[in-house]
Amino acid sequence: MRTSWRSAAAAAAALGLVVSPVAAGAGAAYAGGAGAPARPAVTVPAPAPTPAPTPVSEEFPQLTPAVARELDAAIRKVMTEAEVPGVIVALSAPGKGTYVRSFGVADKATGMPMSPGLHTRIGSETKTFTVTALLQLVDEGKVGLDDPIGKYVSGVPNGDRITLRELAGMRSGLFNYSADEDFGKAFLSDPRRPFTPQQLLGYSFKHPVLFEPNAKFDYSNTNLILLGLVVEKVTGRKLDDYINREVVAAAGLKHTLFPVGAEFPSPHAQGYTDQTLSGKTANATDWNPSWGWAAGAMISDLSDLRSWAKTLATGTLLKPATQAERLKVVPSLPGAGYGLGIFNVRGWIGHNGSLPGYQSLTVYLPGPQATLVVLLNTDTDYQGNEPSTLFGQAITKIVTPDHVFTLPAQPVTGH
């Protein structure tokens, strides 16, 4: 889902962080800009969340050479139309074979090809790790999902009434800091600068709350910054250390990390974005992801994300009852629901990610136990759609026509 900032005064200035079924980024969940009103929150009644109703078919085709050729053609078509420099795709299901391909270039200057072994920034897929860390603490009895955030972090608007569950489920009503105009200007004027969690919250808390707790669904990175601070307070450890040791290592992931700063392990693709003050495409590879912190700073690769897709969707690191709470989704957009740091889009469970230069999509279809991972080195929209969603849609139309991954395009001021 993607969060966007647009300034009419600065041409097409923008900055985005993905996430999920809310605006296709994992979509664009919010859009605002200088002199332009913010897009209102997605209004959804607040009944008790219920498990996703989408039935999951066991049908999944053999990934034969003929199917692979069909997938190749569909992926190349999206690449051409959306002008994506490079993309890596992995699709598999037990007993059905494996499809792993890379297309295009990792570096437009040198022509270095994309390859499956490259590291990538995963944007809002970070949310799945942060919420997993929180739920582990729930399992240990150290926090409760219905605890108010004010129990752990002071100064939060409505902090005595917003619960950890509502933060993880994007139903807090807190303003999204990455939609603040001053934040956008500060970030885009110096994208290598570091931000602290407290600075990020400051951009949010100067705005009034958007609605009462649990009244609506509204994708907000502010929620995850607060949950990251909860993990730090309860464990007495820095969030990067806790997630790297207790989530990443526990899941057996070898090439995934929560960075301290702008470090980016090699090899990696160069990332290209049009989220600049001039609106011109720039190389965002070394931009500091600290502005995303618990909501979007992490790095991974194809092999790890293929493993994480199943771990996340099946709850390997959590007690069954806690995983069941996570997977209770509330409608967010047509065909999509959001649980606790996770979405269900027509049966596909997981998350997407988007931040300047990179997008990703990691999802799992429980019936056939199918895994799909898509990684690309641009976040530039095509006709209002995030390219990661376009790839997901094209691929699932072929292999799971009853479960086509689709996140509706959202209006973005400045486009």
mmCIF file of C-alpha atoms in Angstrom:
data_model
loop_
_atom_site.group_PDB
_atom_site.id
_atom_site.type_symbol
_atom_site.label_atom_id
_atom_site.label_comp_id
_atom_site.label_asym_id
_atom_site.label_seq_id
_atom_site.Cartn_x
_atom_site.Cartn_y
_atom_site.Cartn_z
ATOM 1 C CA MET A 1 0.000 0.000 0.000
ATOM 2 C CA ARG A 2 1.290 3.362 -0.802
ATOM 3 C CA THR A 3 0.994 6.679 0.925
ATOM 4 C CA SER A 4 1.523 9.653 -1.320
ATOM 5 C CA TRP A 5 2.239 13.317 -0.872
ATOM 6 C CA ARG A 6 1.706 15.740 -3.725
ATOM 7 C CA SER A 7 2.451 19.463 -3.872
ATOM 8 C CA ALA A 8 0.928 21.543 -6.649
ATOM 9 C CA ALA A 9 3.474 24.243 -5.922
ATOM 10 C CA ALA A 10 6.301 21.798 -6.422
ATOM 11 C CA ALA A 11 5.130 20.308 -9.690
ATOM 12 C CA ALA A 12 4.661 16.607 -9.040
ATOM 13 C CA ALA A 13 6.594 16.323 -5.809
ATOM 14 C CA ALA A 14 5.735 13.115 -4.066
ATOM 15 C CA LEU A 15 6.761 10.554 -1.568
ATOM 16 C CA GLY A 16 5.207 7.226 -0.967
ATOM 17 C CA LEU A 17 5.278 4.285 1.308
ATOM 18 C CA VAL A 18 3.387 1.233 0.500
ATOM 19 C CA VAL A 19 1.243 -0.935 2.128
ATOM 20 C CA SER A 20 -1.787 -2.665 1.402
ATOM 21 C CA PRO A 21 -5.293 -2.914 0.381
ATOM 22 C CA VAL A 22 -5.846 0.549 0.985
ATOM 23 C CA ALA A 23 -4.962 2.420 -2.084
ATOM 24 C CA ALA A 24 -3.072 -0.055 -3.879
ATOM 25 C CA GLY A 25 0.325 0.417 -2.737
ATOM 26 C CA ALA A 26 0.801 -2.217 -0.792
ATOM 27 C CA GLY A 27 -1.578 1.143 -3.406
ATOM 28 C CA ALA A 28 -1.941 4.606 -2.354
ATOM 29 C CA ALA A 29 -3.664 4.892 0.860
ATOM 30 C CA TYR A 30 -3.691 8.609 1.233
ATOM 31 C CA ALA A 31 -3.176 11.537 -0.995
ATOM 32 C CA GLY A 32 -2.843 15.165 -0.141
ATOM 33 C CA GLY A 33 -0.888 18.216 -1.167
ATOM 34 C CA ALA A 34 -0.263 21.901 -0.744
ATOM 35 C CA GLY A 35 -3.473 23.756 -1.347
ATOM 36 C CA ALA A 36 -5.356 20.497 -1.941
ATOM 37 C CA PRO A 37 -7.666 18.733 0.504
ATOM 38 C CA ALA A 38 -6.674 15.338 1.773
ATOM 39 C CA ARG A 39 -8.544 12.340 0.444
ATOM 40 C CA PRO A 40 -11.028 11.328 3.146
ATOM 41 C CA ALA A 41 -10.619 8.102 5.025
ATOM 42 C CA VAL A 42 -12.288 5.025 3.672
ATOM 43 C CA THR A 43 -15.516 4.900 5.639
ATOM 44 C CA VAL A 44 -16.355 1.449 6.901
ATOM 45 C CA PRO A 45 -18.761 0.587 9.725
ATOM 46 C CA ALA A 46 -17.061 -0.742 12.814
ATOM 47 C CA PRO A 47 -18.672 -4.091 13.566
ATOM 48 C CA ALA A 48 -16.599 -6.745 15.238
ATOM 49 C CA PRO A 49 -14.094 -7.986 12.669
ATOM 50 C CA THR A 50 -14.960 -11.299 11.089
ATOM 51 C CA PRO A 51 -12.789 -13.814 9.264
ATOM 52 C CA ALA A 52 -12.382 -13.181 5.558
ATOM 53 C CA PRO A 53 -15.323 -14.807 3.787
ATOM 54 C CA THR A 54 -13.475 -15.440 0.545
ATOM 55 C CA PRO A 55 -13.461 -19.182 -0.180
ATOM 56 C CA VAL A 56 -10.150 -20.417 -1.495
ATOM 57 C CA SER A 57 -10.127 -22.867 -4.354
ATOM 58 C CA GLU A 58 -7.686 -25.751 -4.347
ATOM 59 C CA GLU A 59 -7.276 -25.368 -8.094
ATOM 60 C CA PHE A 60 -3.876 -24.234 -9.289
ATOM 61 C CA PRO A 61 -2.304 -25.137 -12.630
ATOM 62 C CA GLN A 62 0.822 -27.088 -13.254
ATOM 63 C CA LEU A 63 3.515 -24.525 -14.018
ATOM 64 C CA THR A 64 4.343 -26.098 -17.356
ATOM 65 C CA PRO A 65 6.514 -24.512 -20.047
ATOM 66 C CA ALA A 66 3.316 -23.396 -21.781
ATOM 67 C CA VAL A 67 2.056 -21.637 -18.641
ATOM 68 C CA ALA A 68 5.514 -20.137 -18.139
ATOM 69 C CA ARG A 69 5.423 -18.665 -21.632
ATOM 70 C CA GLU A 70 2.018 -17.169 -20.907
ATOM 71 C CA LEU A 71 3.326 -15.652 -17.673
ATOM 72 C CA ASP A 72 6.427 -14.327 -19.446
ATOM 73 C CA ALA A 73 4.297 -12.549 -22.012
ATOM 74 C CA ALA A 74 1.949 -11.045 -19.401
ATOM 75 C CA ILE A 75 4.834 -9.764 -17.292
ATOM 76 C CA ARG A 76 6.641 -8.264 -20.271
ATOM 77 C CA LYS A 77 3.434 -6.535 -21.320
ATOM 78 C CA VAL A 78 3.090 -4.830 -17.932
ATOM 79 C CA MET A 79 6.772 -3.894 -17.979
ATOM 80 C CA THR A 80 6.442 -2.236 -21.362
ATOM 81 C CA GLU A 81 3.225 -0.385 -20.598
ATOM 82 C CA ALA A 82 4.282 0.820 -17.144
ATOM 83 C CA GLU A 83 7.914 1.465 -18.179
ATOM 84 C CA VAL A 84 9.305 -0.684 -15.359
ATOM 85 C CA PRO A 85 13.129 -1.042 -15.591
ATOM 86 C CA GLY A 86 13.295 -4.467 -13.979
ATOM 87 C CA VAL A 87 11.191 -7.041 -12.147
ATOM 88 C CA ILE A 88 11.705 -10.368 -10.372
ATOM 89 C CA VAL A 89 8.849 -12.858 -9.979
ATOM 90 C CA ALA A 90 8.492 -16.136 -8.103
ATOM 91 C CA LEU A 91 5.356 -18.275 -8.197
ATOM 92 C CA SER A 92 4.981 -21.762 -6.767
ATOM 93 C CA ALA A 93 2.657 -24.270 -5.127
ATOM 94 C CA PRO A 94 3.351 -27.760 -3.749
ATOM 95 C CA GLY A 95 3.209 -30.354 -6.507
ATOM 96 C CA LYS A 96 2.667 -27.719 -9.193
ATOM 97 C CA GLY A 97 6.230 -26.658 -9.932
ATOM 98 C CA THR A 98 8.053 -23.375 -9.550
ATOM 99 C CA TYR A 99 8.262 -20.331 -11.787
ATOM 100 C CA VAL A 100 11.156 -17.946 -11.070
ATOM 101 C CA ARG A 101 12.070 -15.254 -13.573
ATOM 102 C CA SER A 102 13.824 -11.906 -13.759
ATOM 103 C CA PHE A 103 13.266 -9.362 -16.501
ATOM 104 C CA GLY A 104 14.845 -6.087 -17.498
ATOM 105 C CA VAL A 105 17.700 -4.215 -15.865
ATOM 106 C CA ALA A 106 18.791 -3.595 -12.299
ATOM 107 C CA ASP A 107 20.812 -0.553 -13.341
ATOM 108 C CA LYS A 108 19.770 1.630 -16.271
ATOM 109 C CA ALA A 109 23.225 3.218 -16.466
ATOM 110 C CA THR A 110 25.266 0.020 -16.749
ATOM 111 C CA GLY A 111 22.642 -2.334 -18.158
ATOM 112 C CA MET A 112 23.221 -4.824 -15.327
ATOM 113 C CA PRO A 113 20.366 -7.329 -15.598
ATOM 114 C CA MET A 114 17.885 -8.058 -12.856
ATOM 115 C CA SER A 115 18.502 -11.380 -11.143
ATOM 116 C CA PRO A 116 16.727 -13.368 -8.416
ATOM 117 C CA GLY A 117 19.582 -12.924 -5.914
ATOM 118 C CA LEU A 118 19.337 -9.146 -5.518
ATOM 119 C CA HIS A 119 18.431 -7.440 -2.245
ATOM 120 C CA THR A 120 15.567 -4.953 -2.303
ATOM 121 C CA ARG A 121 13.848 -2.422 -0.076
ATOM 122 C CA ILE A 122 10.416 -3.788 0.863
ATOM 123 C CA GLY A 123 8.602 -0.669 2.102
ATOM 124 C CA SER A 124 5.354 -1.437 3.891
ATOM 125 C CA GLU A 125 6.003 -5.152 4.001
ATOM 126 C CA THR A 126 7.959 -4.026 7.072
ATOM 127 C CA LYS A 127 4.572 -3.710 8.781
ATOM 128 C CA THR A 128 4.176 -7.476 8.723
ATOM 129 C CA PHE A 129 7.394 -7.853 10.737
ATOM 130 C CA THR A 130 6.571 -5.102 13.230
ATOM 131 C CA VAL A 131 3.086 -6.474 13.900
ATOM 132 C CA THR A 132 4.502 -10.003 14.213
ATOM 133 C CA ALA A 133 6.871 -8.687 16.889
ATOM 134 C CA LEU A 134 3.920 -7.130 18.710
ATOM 135 C CA LEU A 135 1.883 -10.333 18.497
ATOM 136 C CA GLN A 136 4.793 -12.341 19.871
ATOM 137 C CA LEU A 137 4.656 -10.074 22.920
ATOM 138 C CA VAL A 138 0.916 -10.748 23.131
ATOM 139 C CA ASP A 139 1.690 -14.469 23.176
ATOM 140 C CA GLU A 140 4.166 -13.886 25.994
ATOM 141 C CA GLY A 141 1.562 -11.998 28.017
ATOM 142 C CA LYS A 142 3.597 -8.791 27.966
ATOM 143 C CA VAL A 143 1.025 -6.686 26.110
ATOM 144 C CA GLY A 144 -2.681 -6.954 25.317
ATOM 145 C CA LEU A 145 -4.215 -6.141 21.961
ATOM 146 C CA ASP A 146 -6.889 -4.114 23.708
ATOM 147 C CA ASP A 147 -4.433 -2.108 25.803
ATOM 148 C CA PRO A 148 -4.610 1.638 25.096
ATOM 149 C CA ILE A 149 -1.531 3.064 23.411
ATOM 150 C CA GLY A 150 -1.349 5.664 26.181
ATOM 151 C CA LYS A 151 -0.246 2.887 28.536
ATOM 152 C CA TYR A 152 3.046 2.737 26.625
ATOM 153 C CA VAL A 153 3.490 6.060 24.795
ATOM 154 C CA SER A 154 2.499 9.424 26.231
ATOM 155 C CA GLY A 155 1.167 12.384 24.286
ATOM 156 C CA VAL A 156 -0.842 10.435 21.708
ATOM 157 C CA PRO A 157 -4.137 12.125 20.754
ATOM 158 C CA ASN A 158 -6.952 9.893 22.053
ATOM 159 C CA GLY A 159 -4.188 7.762 23.532
ATOM 160 C CA ASP A 160 -6.399 6.661 26.403
ATOM 161 C CA ARG A 161 -8.897 5.155 23.949
ATOM 162 C CA ILE A 162 -6.937 3.990 20.873
ATOM 163 C CA THR A 163 -5.942 0.357 21.334
ATOM 164 C CA LEU A 164 -2.995 -1.579 19.976
ATOM 165 C CA ARG A 165 -5.498 -3.625 17.973
ATOM 166 C CA GLU A 166 -6.844 -0.481 16.309
ATOM 167 C CA LEU A 167 -3.331 0.709 15.481
ATOM 168 C CA ALA A 168 -2.430 -2.630 13.872
ATOM 169 C CA GLY A 169 -5.757 -2.696 12.017
ATOM 170 C CA MET A 170 -5.469 0.876 10.648
ATOM 171 C CA ARG A 171 -8.521 2.091 12.554
ATOM 172 C CA SER A 172 -6.987 4.607 14.976
ATOM 173 C CA GLY A 173 -8.026 7.876 13.347
ATOM 174 C CA LEU A 174 -4.520 9.313 13.713
ATOM 175 C CA PHE A 175 -3.270 11.517 10.877
ATOM 176 C CA ASN A 176 -0.695 9.878 8.618
ATOM 177 C CA TYR A 177 2.595 11.715 9.162
ATOM 178 C CA SER A 178 3.823 10.920 5.656
ATOM 179 C CA ALA A 179 0.844 12.852 4.281
ATOM 180 C CA ASP A 180 1.944 16.033 6.064
ATOM 181 C CA GLU A 181 3.143 18.762 3.696
ATOM 182 C CA ASP A 182 6.026 19.854 5.929
ATOM 183 C CA PHE A 183 7.236 16.277 6.213
ATOM 184 C CA GLY A 184 7.123 15.903 2.433
ATOM 185 C CA LYS A 185 9.188 19.032 1.927
ATOM 186 C CA ALA A 186 11.706 18.032 4.593
ATOM 187 C CA PHE A 187 12.150 14.553 3.179
ATOM 188 C CA LEU A 188 12.335 15.441 -0.499
ATOM 189 C CA SER A 189 14.679 18.383 0.069
ATOM 190 C CA ASP A 190 17.190 16.014 1.701
ATOM 191 C CA PRO A 191 16.204 12.360 1.178
ATOM 192 C CA ARG A 192 19.393 11.094 2.823
ATOM 193 C CA ARG A 193 18.635 12.732 6.161
ATOM 194 C CA PRO A 194 17.685 10.542 9.124
ATOM 195 C CA PHE A 195 14.382 10.898 10.984
ATOM 196 C CA THR A 196 13.635 9.782 14.535
ATOM 197 C CA PRO A 197 10.317 8.160 15.503
ATOM 198 C CA GLN A 198 9.559 11.162 17.675
ATOM 199 C CA GLN A 199 10.047 13.540 14.739
ATOM 200 C CA LEU A 200 7.704 11.454 12.614
ATOM 201 C CA LEU A 201 5.019 11.480 15.287
ATOM 202 C CA GLY A 202 5.400 15.240 15.565
ATOM 203 C CA TYR A 203 4.287 15.647 11.954
ATOM 204 C CA SER A 204 1.185 13.585 12.736
ATOM 205 C CA PHE A 205 0.189 14.959 16.121
ATOM 206 C CA LYS A 206 0.004 18.581 14.966
ATOM 207 C CA HIS A 207 -3.114 17.535 13.037
ATOM 208 C CA PRO A 208 -6.465 16.806 14.663
ATOM 209 C CA VAL A 209 -7.595 13.190 14.724
ATOM 210 C CA LEU A 210 -9.582 12.198 11.649
ATOM 211 C CA PHE A 211 -12.258 10.180 13.450
ATOM 212 C CA GLU A 212 -13.049 8.334 16.647
ATOM 213 C CA PRO A 213 -11.160 5.104 17.360
ATOM 214 C CA ASN A 214 -12.472 2.149 15.324
ATOM 215 C CA ALA A 215 -15.000 4.281 13.425
ATOM 216 C CA LYS A 216 -13.318 3.867 10.043
ATOM 217 C CA PHE A 217 -10.445 2.262 8.195
ATOM 218 C CA ASP A 218 -7.649 4.641 7.170
ATOM 219 C CA TYR A 219 -4.171 3.470 6.269
ATOM 220 C CA SER A 220 -1.693 5.433 8.368
ATOM 221 C CA ASN A 221 2.019 4.903 8.860
ATOM 222 C CA THR A 222 1.709 6.721 12.191
ATOM 223 C CA ASN A 223 0.094 3.609 13.641
ATOM 224 C CA LEU A 224 3.168 1.488 13.010
ATOM 225 C CA ILE A 225 5.594 4.032 14.428
ATOM 226 C CA LEU A 226 3.647 3.809 17.682
ATOM 227 C CA LEU A 227 3.662 0.005 17.641
ATOM 228 C CA GLY A 228 7.415 0.060 17.094
ATOM 229 C CA LEU A 229 7.785 2.218 20.197
ATOM 230 C CA VAL A 230 5.608 -0.244 22.138
ATOM 231 C CA VAL A 231 7.948 -3.098 21.197
ATOM 232 C CA GLU A 232 10.951 -1.044 22.310
ATOM 233 C CA LYS A 233 9.383 -0.042 25.640
ATOM 234 C CA VAL A 234 8.218 -3.522 26.546
ATOM 235 C CA THR A 235 11.392 -5.354 25.515
ATOM 236 C CA GLY A 236 13.942 -2.703 26.465
ATOM 237 C CA ARG A 237 15.618 -3.282 23.093
ATOM 238 C CA LYS A 238 15.925 -1.256 19.918
ATOM 239 C CA LEU A 239 13.337 -2.241 17.357
ATOM 240 C CA ASP A 240 15.901 -3.188 14.697
ATOM 241 C CA ASP A 241 17.667 -5.525 17.142
ATOM 242 C CA TYR A 242 14.450 -7.144 18.330
ATOM 243 C CA ILE A 243 13.025 -7.746 14.860
ATOM 244 C CA ASN A 244 16.335 -8.957 13.426
ATOM 245 C CA ARG A 245 16.778 -11.474 16.244
ATOM 246 C CA GLU A 246 13.294 -12.464 17.342
ATOM 247 C CA VAL A 247 11.412 -12.325 14.054
ATOM 248 C CA VAL A 248 13.852 -12.504 11.126
ATOM 249 C CA ALA A 249 16.220 -15.065 12.657
ATOM 250 C CA ALA A 250 13.368 -17.020 14.240
ATOM 251 C CA ALA A 251 11.780 -17.325 10.790
ATOM 252 C CA GLY A 252 15.032 -18.658 9.339
ATOM 253 C CA LEU A 253 15.503 -15.718 6.999
ATOM 254 C CA LYS A 254 19.094 -15.164 5.878
ATOM 255 C CA HIS A 255 18.965 -12.024 3.747
ATOM 256 C CA THR A 256 16.414 -9.876 5.557
ATOM 257 C CA LEU A 257 17.248 -7.028 7.900
ATOM 258 C CA PHE A 258 15.897 -3.994 9.657
ATOM 259 C CA PRO A 259 18.616 -1.419 8.883
ATOM 260 C CA VAL A 260 19.929 1.103 11.375
ATOM 261 C CA GLY A 261 20.407 3.745 8.682
ATOM 262 C CA ALA A 262 20.732 3.827 4.907
ATOM 263 C CA GLU A 263 22.860 0.682 4.624
ATOM 264 C CA PHE A 264 21.861 -1.563 1.723
ATOM 265 C CA PRO A 265 23.616 -4.934 1.300
ATOM 266 C CA SER A 266 25.017 -5.819 -2.111
ATOM 267 C CA PRO A 267 24.084 -6.941 -4.621
ATOM 268 C CA HIS A 268 21.005 -4.786 -5.106
ATOM 269 C CA ALA A 269 19.156 -3.095 -7.923
ATOM 270 C CA GLN A 270 19.159 0.653 -8.419
ATOM 271 C CA GLY A 271 15.755 2.122 -7.585
ATOM 272 C CA TYR A 272 14.031 4.819 -9.649
ATOM 273 C CA THR A 273 11.332 7.244 -8.515
ATOM 274 C CA ASP A 274 9.419 10.277 -9.720
ATOM 275 C CA GLN A 275 8.763 11.321 -6.134
ATOM 276 C CA THR A 276 11.052 14.343 -6.279
ATOM 277 C CA LEU A 277 10.630 18.073 -5.802
ATOM 278 C CA SER A 278 11.060 18.584 -9.544
ATOM 279 C CA GLY A 279 8.870 15.663 -10.557
ATOM 280 C CA LYS A 280 11.735 14.273 -12.631
ATOM 281 C CA THR A 281 12.854 10.672 -12.211
ATOM 282 C CA ALA A 282 15.753 10.228 -9.795
ATOM 283 C CA ASN A 283 17.847 7.380 -8.429
ATOM 284 C CA ALA A 284 16.599 6.727 -4.886
ATOM 285 C CA THR A 285 18.800 3.730 -4.106
ATOM 286 C CA ASP A 286 20.690 5.349 -1.230
ATOM 287 C CA TRP A 287 17.867 7.422 0.218
ATOM 288 C CA ASN A 288 17.565 6.918 3.971
ATOM 289 C CA PRO A 289 14.524 4.745 4.822
ATOM 290 C CA SER A 290 14.458 5.878 8.463
ATOM 291 C CA TRP A 291 11.439 8.000 7.575
ATOM 292 C CA GLY A 292 9.532 4.709 7.277
ATOM 293 C CA TRP A 293 11.073 3.016 10.360
ATOM 294 C CA ALA A 294 8.611 0.452 11.767
ATOM 295 C CA ALA A 295 6.266 1.132 8.855
ATOM 296 C CA GLY A 296 8.641 0.719 5.923
ATOM 297 C CA ALA A 297 12.417 0.570 6.421
ATOM 298 C CA MET A 298 13.271 -3.112 5.925
ATOM 299 C CA ILE A 299 15.306 -4.953 3.270
ATOM 300 C CA SER A 300 14.947 -8.520 1.985
ATOM 301 C CA ASP A 301 15.318 -10.683 -1.114
ATOM 302 C CA LEU A 302 13.288 -13.094 -3.206
ATOM 303 C CA SER A 303 14.190 -16.324 -1.425
ATOM 304 C CA ASP A 304 13.452 -14.917 2.022
ATOM 305 C CA LEU A 305 10.161 -13.371 0.969
ATOM 306 C CA ARG A 306 9.010 -16.643 -0.574
ATOM 307 C CA SER A 307 9.571 -18.240 2.823
ATOM 308 C CA TRP A 308 8.085 -15.308 4.757
ATOM 309 C CA ALA A 309 4.873 -15.418 2.687
ATOM 310 C CA LYS A 310 3.919 -18.778 4.205
ATOM 311 C CA THR A 311 5.277 -17.995 7.675
ATOM 312 C CA LEU A 312 3.197 -14.838 7.798
ATOM 313 C CA ALA A 313 -0.029 -16.303 6.411
ATOM 314 C CA THR A 314 0.047 -19.504 8.462
ATOM 315 C CA GLY A 315 1.286 -17.985 11.728
ATOM 316 C CA THR A 316 4.329 -20.161 12.271
ATOM 317 C CA LEU A 317 5.788 -17.742 14.833
ATOM 318 C CA LEU A 318 2.534 -17.230 16.765
ATOM 319 C CA LYS A 319 0.029 -19.195 18.811
ATOM 320 C CA PRO A 320 -2.957 -20.328 16.708
ATOM 321 C CA ALA A 321 -5.401 -18.129 18.624
ATOM 322 C CA THR A 322 -3.224 -15.061 18.090
ATOM 323 C CA GLN A 323 -2.871 -15.798 14.384
ATOM 324 C CA ALA A 324 -6.648 -16.142 14.194
ATOM 325 C CA GLU A 325 -6.996 -12.645 15.638
ATOM 326 C CA ARG A 326 -4.528 -11.352 13.077
ATOM 327 C CA LEU A 327 -6.469 -12.793 10.168
ATOM 328 C CA LYS A 328 -9.846 -11.336 11.171
ATOM 329 C CA VAL A 329 -10.308 -8.709 8.504
ATOM 330 C CA VAL A 330 -12.504 -5.637 8.179
ATOM 331 C CA PRO A 331 -13.535 -4.500 4.674
ATOM 332 C CA SER A 332 -11.313 -1.750 3.298
ATOM 333 C CA LEU A 333 -11.853 -1.692 -0.463
ATOM 334 C CA PRO A 334 -13.955 -3.834 -2.813
ATOM 335 C CA GLY A 335 -12.622 -7.372 -2.644
ATOM 336 C CA ALA A 336 -10.070 -6.510 0.032
ATOM 337 C CA GLY A 337 -9.965 -6.600 3.800
ATOM 338 C CA TYR A 338 -7.330 -5.634 6.363
ATOM 339 C CA GLY A 339 -6.535 -7.555 9.535
ATOM 340 C CA LEU A 340 -3.677 -6.828 11.926
ATOM 341 C CA GLY A 341 -0.810 -5.686 9.705
ATOM 342 C CA ILE A 342 -1.965 -7.983 6.913
ATOM 343 C CA PHE A 343 -4.469 -7.942 4.058
ATOM 344 C CA ASN A 344 -6.699 -10.417 2.302
ATOM 345 C CA VAL A 345 -7.281 -9.542 -1.346
ATOM 346 C CA ARG A 346 -9.672 -12.020 -2.939
ATOM 347 C CA GLY A 347 -8.150 -14.823 -0.940
ATOM 348 C CA TRP A 348 -4.484 -13.820 -1.289
ATOM 349 C CA ILE A 349 -3.046 -13.088 2.176
ATOM 350 C CA GLY A 350 0.000 -10.891 2.732
ATOM 351 C CA HIS A 351 1.141 -7.344 2.104
ATOM 352 C CA ASN A 352 2.697 -5.096 -0.474
ATOM 353 C CA GLY A 353 5.329 -2.440 -0.131
ATOM 354 C CA SER A 354 6.241 0.795 -1.863
ATOM 355 C CA LEU A 355 8.725 3.542 -1.151
ATOM 356 C CA PRO A 356 10.801 5.730 -3.447
ATOM 357 C CA GLY A 357 12.539 3.497 -5.989
ATOM 358 C CA TYR A 358 11.069 0.119 -5.081
ATOM 359 C CA GLN A 359 7.864 -1.879 -4.851
ATOM 360 C CA SER A 360 7.119 -5.391 -3.692
ATOM 361 C CA LEU A 361 4.237 -7.808 -3.293
ATOM 362 C CA THR A 362 4.356 -10.938 -1.124
ATOM 363 C CA VAL A 363 1.173 -13.012 -0.878
ATOM 364 C CA TYR A 364 -0.018 -16.543 -0.115
ATOM 365 C CA LEU A 365 -3.158 -18.401 -1.238
ATOM 366 C CA PRO A 366 -4.023 -20.956 1.486
ATOM 367 C CA GLY A 367 -6.022 -23.536 -0.519
ATOM 368 C CA PRO A 368 -3.320 -24.556 -2.988
ATOM 369 C CA GLN A 369 -0.606 -23.207 -0.635
ATOM 370 C CA ALA A 370 0.564 -20.972 -3.464
ATOM 371 C CA THR A 371 3.151 -18.257 -2.989
ATOM 372 C CA LEU A 372 3.634 -15.184 -5.177
ATOM 373 C CA VAL A 373 6.432 -12.640 -4.796
ATOM 374 C CA VAL A 374 6.985 -9.688 -7.120
ATOM 375 C CA LEU A 375 9.921 -7.257 -6.735
ATOM 376 C CA LEU A 376 10.583 -4.226 -8.929
ATOM 377 C CA ASN A 377 12.918 -1.250 -9.002
ATOM 378 C CA THR A 378 10.512 1.637 -9.481
ATOM 379 C CA ASP A 379 7.523 3.044 -7.614
ATOM 380 C CA THR A 380 6.293 5.258 -10.455
ATOM 381 C CA ASP A 381 2.562 4.798 -11.008
ATOM 382 C CA TYR A 382 1.042 3.893 -14.343
ATOM 383 C CA GLN A 383 -2.348 5.487 -15.014
ATOM 384 C CA GLY A 384 -2.971 5.780 -11.291
ATOM 385 C CA ASN A 385 -2.058 2.155 -10.549
ATOM 386 C CA GLU A 386 0.921 0.843 -8.686
ATOM 387 C CA PRO A 387 2.949 -1.411 -10.973
ATOM 388 C CA SER A 388 3.251 -4.101 -8.283
ATOM 389 C CA THR A 389 -0.545 -4.413 -8.354
ATOM 390 C CA LEU A 390 -0.548 -4.570 -12.153
ATOM 391 C CA PHE A 391 1.944 -7.449 -12.082
ATOM 392 C CA GLY A 392 -0.031 -9.246 -9.376
ATOM 393 C CA GLN A 393 -3.219 -8.853 -11.360
ATOM 394 C CA ALA A 394 -1.688 -10.062 -14.648
ATOM 395 C CA ILE A 395 -0.133 -13.122 -13.022
ATOM 396 C CA THR A 396 -3.167 -14.196 -11.001
ATOM 397 C CA LYS A 397 -5.504 -13.804 -13.977
ATOM 398 C CA ILE A 398 -3.546 -16.666 -15.522
ATOM 399 C CA VAL A 399 -3.057 -19.024 -12.576
ATOM 400 C CA THR A 400 -5.976 -18.242 -10.241
ATOM 401 C CA PRO A 401 -8.753 -16.621 -12.303
ATOM 402 C CA ASP A 402 -11.171 -17.069 -9.393
ATOM 403 C CA HIS A 403 -8.789 -15.150 -7.132
ATOM 404 C CA VAL A 404 -7.423 -12.237 -9.140
ATOM 405 C CA PHE A 405 -5.274 -9.907 -7.075
ATOM 406 C CA THR A 406 -6.679 -6.408 -7.576
ATOM 407 C CA LEU A 407 -6.369 -3.234 -5.542
ATOM 408 C CA PRO A 408 -8.508 -0.437 -6.975
ATOM 409 C CA ALA A 409 -6.698 2.685 -8.118
ATOM 410 C CA GLN A 410 -7.143 5.682 -5.842
ATOM 411 C CA PRO A 411 -7.147 9.360 -6.855
ATOM 412 C CA VAL A 412 -3.870 11.156 -6.204
ATOM 413 C CA THR A 413 -3.692 14.935 -6.237
ATOM 414 C CA GLY A 414 -1.057 16.126 -8.692
ATOM 415 C CA HIS A 415 -1.343 13.225 -11.140
#
